[in-house]
Amino acid sequence: MARVLVPLPDRDFDTTEVAVPWKLLVERGHDVVFASERGDVKPECDPLLLTGVLFGKLGAADEPKRFYAEMCETPELAKPISWLTVDIARFDALLLPGGHAPGMKQYLGSEELHALIRDFWKTGKPVAAICHGVLPLARAGVLGGKKTTCLPKYMERSAYMITAWKLGKYYRTYDAYVEDEVRAALTSQSDFVVGPRVLSKRGTRDDDSPAMVVEDGAYVSARWPGDAYLFAKKLLARIDRG
């Protein structure tokens, strides 16, 4: 049984990118340990992903929402540890989820979390990052020489353009696009993988055909919530290899 560390902001993380890996991990008997900055509040996902971002659309699918409701009843989410004091030696894998709403900046921009990531990366244990979750890796300076993906610029730009009239910069967490910042952290631009163009169809527990992940040794990355099931399966495969 492995122990997987999942850092989260106090609010606004992506529902699917947390709840789907959590569900698949606990189904296999692994322990998922959540960590917030100070460990003093129960983290909450972006509420618009539960109700629908715009006219009831663009939110999480029904199954991930059910997983999230189940996850919210666990003591692990109710009482997260603090990433300021975490002992990385006690963990077998690190999972970095994404999310784009303003509350994510607490997590994406934390220098303390970046330091934790650098220390964990050196262990050679599995690290998995999805969507905006690749940004802390880029900011921690560990992606040089690694192949990776992240939220593609065309996805971020499309979501922003569709919703800006109503939600302003809700889909633009930072002025720089996620892809641009991640690319700037790479040794070679050929190490960035955009993947097939997709805007709506998502992978499911039983159908990985619309999904894509990038694998490089112990590191796994994915683009968006539509990759979450395959992303979790690839992390599980690395954990199982021990």
CSV table of C-alpha atoms in Angstrom, one decimal:
chain,number,residue,atom,x,y,z
A,1,MET,CA,0.0,0.0,0.0
A,2,ALA,CA,1.4,3.4,-1.0
A,3,ARG,CA,0.9,6.8,0.5
A,4,VAL,CA,0.3,9.5,-2.1
A,5,LEU,CA,0.7,13.2,-1.2
A,6,VAL,CA,-1.7,15.6,-2.9
A,7,PRO,CA,-1.1,19.3,-2.2
A,8,LEU,CA,-4.2,21.6,-2.6
A,9,PRO,CA,-5.1,25.2,-2.3
A,10,ASP,CA,-7.7,26.1,0.3
A,11,ARG,CA,-10.2,26.7,-2.5
A,12,ASP,CA,-10.7,26.5,-6.3
A,13,PHE,CA,-8.9,23.3,-7.3
A,14,ASP,CA,-10.3,21.3,-10.2
A,15,THR,CA,-13.0,18.8,-9.2
A,16,THR,CA,-12.2,16.1,-11.7
A,17,GLU,CA,-8.4,16.4,-11.5
A,18,VAL,CA,-8.5,15.6,-7.7
A,19,ALA,CA,-11.5,13.4,-7.3
A,20,VAL,CA,-10.9,10.9,-10.1
A,21,PRO,CA,-7.3,10.1,-9.1
A,22,TRP,CA,-8.4,10.0,-5.5
A,23,LYS,CA,-11.1,7.5,-6.3
A,24,LEU,CA,-8.9,5.2,-8.4
A,25,LEU,CA,-6.1,5.3,-5.8
A,26,VAL,CA,-8.3,4.5,-2.8
A,27,GLU,CA,-10.1,1.7,-4.7
A,28,ARG,CA,-6.7,0.0,-5.1
A,29,GLY,CA,-6.1,0.3,-1.3
A,30,HIS,CA,-3.7,3.3,-1.4
A,31,ASP,CA,-3.7,6.1,1.1
A,32,VAL,CA,-4.2,9.6,-0.3
A,33,VAL,CA,-3.0,12.4,2.0
A,34,PHE,CA,-4.1,15.9,1.3
A,35,ALA,CA,-1.9,18.9,2.2
A,36,SER,CA,-2.9,22.5,2.2
A,37,GLU,CA,-0.6,25.5,3.0
A,38,ARG,CA,-1.3,25.5,6.7
A,39,GLY,CA,-3.6,22.5,7.2
A,40,ASP,CA,-6.1,24.6,9.1
A,41,VAL,CA,-9.1,24.5,6.6
A,42,LYS,CA,-10.9,21.9,4.6
A,43,PRO,CA,-10.0,22.5,0.9
A,44,GLU,CA,-12.9,23.1,-1.5
A,45,CYS,CA,-13.0,22.7,-5.2
A,46,ASP,CA,-14.0,25.5,-7.7
A,47,PRO,CA,-17.8,25.7,-7.1
A,48,LEU,CA,-18.5,26.7,-10.7
A,49,LEU,CA,-17.3,23.2,-11.7
A,50,LEU,CA,-20.1,21.7,-9.7
A,51,THR,CA,-22.9,23.9,-11.0
A,52,GLY,CA,-21.6,24.6,-14.5
A,53,VAL,CA,-19.3,27.5,-15.5
A,54,LEU,CA,-21.6,29.1,-18.1
A,55,PHE,CA,-25.3,28.2,-18.7
A,56,GLY,CA,-24.7,24.9,-16.8
A,57,LYS,CA,-21.9,23.9,-19.2
A,58,LEU,CA,-18.1,23.5,-18.9
A,59,GLY,CA,-18.3,21.9,-15.5
A,60,ALA,CA,-17.3,18.5,-14.1
A,61,ALA,CA,-19.1,15.4,-15.4
A,62,ASP,CA,-21.5,13.6,-13.2
A,63,GLU,CA,-19.2,10.7,-12.1
A,64,PRO,CA,-16.3,12.9,-10.9
A,65,LYS,CA,-18.9,15.1,-9.1
A,66,ARG,CA,-20.1,12.0,-7.3
A,67,PHE,CA,-16.5,11.0,-6.4
A,68,TYR,CA,-15.9,14.6,-5.1
A,69,ALA,CA,-19.0,14.3,-2.9
A,70,GLU,CA,-17.7,11.0,-1.5
A,71,MET,CA,-14.2,12.5,-1.0
A,72,CYS,CA,-15.7,15.4,0.9
A,73,GLU,CA,-16.9,13.0,3.6
A,74,THR,CA,-13.4,11.7,4.3
A,75,PRO,CA,-11.3,12.7,7.3
A,76,GLU,CA,-8.3,13.1,5.0
A,77,LEU,CA,-9.8,16.1,3.3
A,78,ALA,CA,-11.4,17.5,6.4
A,79,LYS,CA,-8.0,17.6,8.2
A,80,PRO,CA,-5.2,18.1,5.7
A,81,ILE,CA,-1.6,18.2,6.8
A,82,SER,CA,0.5,21.3,6.1
A,83,TRP,CA,2.8,21.3,3.1
A,84,LEU,CA,5.1,23.7,5.2
A,85,THR,CA,6.1,20.8,7.5
A,86,VAL,CA,5.5,17.7,5.5
A,87,ASP,CA,8.0,14.8,5.7
A,88,ILE,CA,8.5,13.7,2.1
A,89,ALA,CA,10.2,10.5,3.3
A,90,ARG,CA,6.8,9.2,4.4
A,91,PHE,CA,5.3,9.3,0.9
A,92,ASP,CA,5.6,7.1,-2.2
A,93,ALA,CA,4.3,9.4,-4.8
A,94,LEU,CA,3.4,13.1,-5.4
A,95,LEU,CA,0.3,14.2,-7.3
A,96,LEU,CA,-0.1,17.8,-8.4
A,97,PRO,CA,-3.7,18.6,-9.7
A,98,GLY,CA,-4.7,21.7,-11.5
A,99,GLY,CA,-7.4,24.3,-11.5
A,100,HIS,CA,-7.6,27.8,-13.0
A,101,ALA,CA,-9.8,29.9,-10.7
A,102,PRO,CA,-8.1,32.7,-8.5
A,103,GLY,CA,-7.8,30.6,-5.4
A,104,MET,CA,-5.2,28.3,-7.2
A,105,LYS,CA,-2.5,31.0,-6.9
A,106,GLN,CA,-2.0,30.1,-3.2
A,107,TYR,CA,-0.8,26.7,-4.4
A,108,LEU,CA,0.7,27.5,-7.8
A,109,GLY,CA,2.9,30.3,-6.5
A,110,SER,CA,4.0,28.9,-3.2
A,111,GLU,CA,7.8,29.0,-2.9
A,112,GLU,CA,7.6,26.5,0.0
A,113,LEU,CA,5.7,24.1,-2.2
A,114,HIS,CA,8.2,24.5,-4.9
A,115,ALA,CA,11.0,23.6,-2.5
A,116,LEU,CA,9.1,20.5,-1.4
A,117,ILE,CA,8.7,19.6,-5.1
A,118,ARG,CA,12.4,19.9,-5.6
A,119,ASP,CA,13.2,17.7,-2.7
A,120,PHE,CA,10.6,15.1,-3.7
A,121,TRP,CA,11.8,15.1,-7.3
A,122,LYS,CA,15.3,14.1,-6.2
A,123,THR,CA,14.0,10.9,-4.6
A,124,GLY,CA,13.1,9.5,-8.0
A,125,LYS,CA,9.7,8.4,-6.8
A,126,PRO,CA,6.6,8.9,-9.0
A,127,VAL,CA,5.4,12.5,-9.7
A,128,ALA,CA,2.2,13.1,-11.6
A,129,ALA,CA,1.0,16.6,-12.7
A,130,ILE,CA,-2.1,17.5,-14.7
A,131,CYS,CA,-3.2,20.8,-16.3
A,132,HIS,CA,-2.1,23.8,-14.2
A,133,GLY,CA,-0.4,21.3,-11.8
A,134,VAL,CA,2.6,21.3,-14.2
A,135,LEU,CA,3.2,25.0,-13.4
A,136,PRO,CA,4.7,24.3,-9.9
A,137,LEU,CA,7.1,21.8,-11.5
A,138,ALA,CA,8.2,24.5,-14.0
A,139,ARG,CA,8.5,27.1,-11.2
A,140,ALA,CA,10.5,24.6,-9.1
A,141,GLY,CA,13.0,24.2,-12.0
A,142,VAL,CA,12.8,20.4,-12.2
A,143,LEU,CA,11.5,19.9,-15.8
A,144,GLY,CA,14.8,20.4,-17.7
A,145,GLY,CA,15.4,17.4,-19.8
A,146,LYS,CA,12.0,15.9,-19.3
A,147,LYS,CA,9.1,15.5,-21.8
A,148,THR,CA,5.9,17.0,-20.5
A,149,THR,CA,2.5,18.3,-21.4
A,150,CYS,CA,0.2,20.7,-19.6
A,151,LEU,CA,-2.9,22.7,-20.3
A,152,PRO,CA,-2.4,23.6,-24.0
A,153,LYS,CA,-2.6,27.3,-25.0
A,154,TYR,CA,-5.4,26.7,-27.5
A,155,MET,CA,-7.6,25.2,-24.7
A,156,GLU,CA,-6.9,28.0,-22.3
A,157,ARG,CA,-7.4,30.7,-24.9
A,158,SER,CA,-10.6,29.1,-26.2
A,159,ALA,CA,-12.2,28.9,-22.7
A,160,TYR,CA,-11.2,32.5,-22.0
A,161,MET,CA,-12.6,33.8,-25.2
A,162,ILE,CA,-15.9,32.0,-24.8
A,163,THR,CA,-16.5,33.1,-21.2
A,164,ALA,CA,-14.7,36.5,-20.8
A,165,TRP,CA,-17.9,38.5,-21.5
A,166,LYS,CA,-19.5,37.0,-18.4
A,167,LEU,CA,-16.6,35.8,-16.2
A,168,GLY,CA,-13.7,38.1,-17.0
A,169,LYS,CA,-10.3,36.5,-16.4
A,170,TYR,CA,-11.7,33.4,-14.7
A,171,TYR,CA,-9.9,31.2,-17.2
A,172,ARG,CA,-6.7,33.2,-17.2
A,173,THR,CA,-5.1,32.5,-13.9
A,174,TYR,CA,-2.0,34.5,-14.9
A,175,ASP,CA,-1.2,36.9,-17.8
A,176,ALA,CA,1.2,34.3,-19.3
A,177,TYR,CA,-0.4,31.1,-20.7
A,178,VAL,CA,0.4,27.9,-18.8
A,179,GLU,CA,1.9,26.4,-21.9
A,180,ASP,CA,4.2,29.4,-22.5
A,181,GLU,CA,5.5,29.3,-18.9
A,182,VAL,CA,6.1,25.5,-19.0
A,183,ARG,CA,7.8,25.7,-22.4
A,184,ALA,CA,10.2,28.3,-21.0
A,185,ALA,CA,11.3,25.9,-18.2
A,186,LEU,CA,12.3,23.1,-20.7
A,187,THR,CA,15.7,22.3,-22.0
A,188,SER,CA,14.3,21.8,-25.5
A,189,GLN,CA,11.1,22.8,-27.1
A,190,SER,CA,10.8,19.3,-28.6
A,191,ASP,CA,10.2,18.1,-25.1
A,192,PHE,CA,6.8,19.7,-25.0
A,193,VAL,CA,3.9,17.5,-26.3
A,194,VAL,CA,0.7,19.3,-27.3
A,195,GLY,CA,-1.2,16.1,-28.2
A,196,PRO,CA,-4.2,15.7,-30.4
A,197,ARG,CA,-6.5,18.7,-30.6
A,198,VAL,CA,-9.6,18.3,-28.4
A,199,LEU,CA,-12.1,20.7,-26.8
A,200,SER,CA,-14.9,18.7,-25.4
A,201,LYS,CA,-14.7,14.8,-25.6
A,202,ARG,CA,-13.3,13.4,-22.3
A,203,GLY,CA,-11.8,10.1,-21.3
A,204,THR,CA,-13.8,8.0,-18.9
A,205,ARG,CA,-13.2,5.0,-16.6
A,206,ASP,CA,-13.8,2.6,-19.5
A,207,ASP,CA,-12.7,4.7,-22.5
A,208,ASP,CA,-9.3,6.2,-22.7
A,209,SER,CA,-9.4,6.9,-26.4
A,210,PRO,CA,-10.0,10.7,-26.1
A,211,ALA,CA,-7.3,11.0,-23.4
A,212,MET,CA,-3.5,11.6,-23.6
A,213,VAL,CA,-0.7,11.5,-21.0
A,214,VAL,CA,3.0,12.0,-21.4
A,215,GLU,CA,5.3,9.6,-19.6
A,216,ASP,CA,9.0,10.1,-18.9
A,217,GLY,CA,10.5,7.8,-16.4
A,218,ALA,CA,8.8,8.3,-13.0
A,219,TYR,CA,7.1,11.4,-14.3
A,220,VAL,CA,3.5,11.5,-15.7
A,221,SER,CA,1.8,14.6,-17.1
A,222,ALA,CA,-1.6,15.3,-18.6
A,223,ARG,CA,-3.4,18.2,-20.2
A,224,TRP,CA,-6.9,18.7,-18.7
A,225,PRO,CA,-9.7,17.0,-16.8
A,226,GLY,CA,-10.5,14.9,-19.9
A,227,ASP,CA,-7.3,13.0,-19.3
A,228,ALA,CA,-7.9,12.4,-15.5
A,229,TYR,CA,-8.8,8.7,-15.7
A,230,LEU,CA,-5.9,7.7,-17.9
A,231,PHE,CA,-3.6,10.0,-15.9
A,232,ALA,CA,-4.6,8.2,-12.7
A,233,LYS,CA,-4.1,4.8,-14.3
A,234,LYS,CA,-0.6,5.7,-15.4
A,235,LEU,CA,0.3,6.9,-11.9
A,236,LEU,CA,-1.1,3.6,-10.4
A,237,ALA,CA,1.1,1.6,-12.8
A,238,ARG,CA,4.2,3.4,-11.5
A,239,ILE,CA,3.2,2.9,-7.9
A,240,ASP,CA,2.6,-0.8,-8.6
A,241,ARG,CA,6.1,-1.2,-10.0
A,242,GLY,CA,7.3,0.0,-6.6
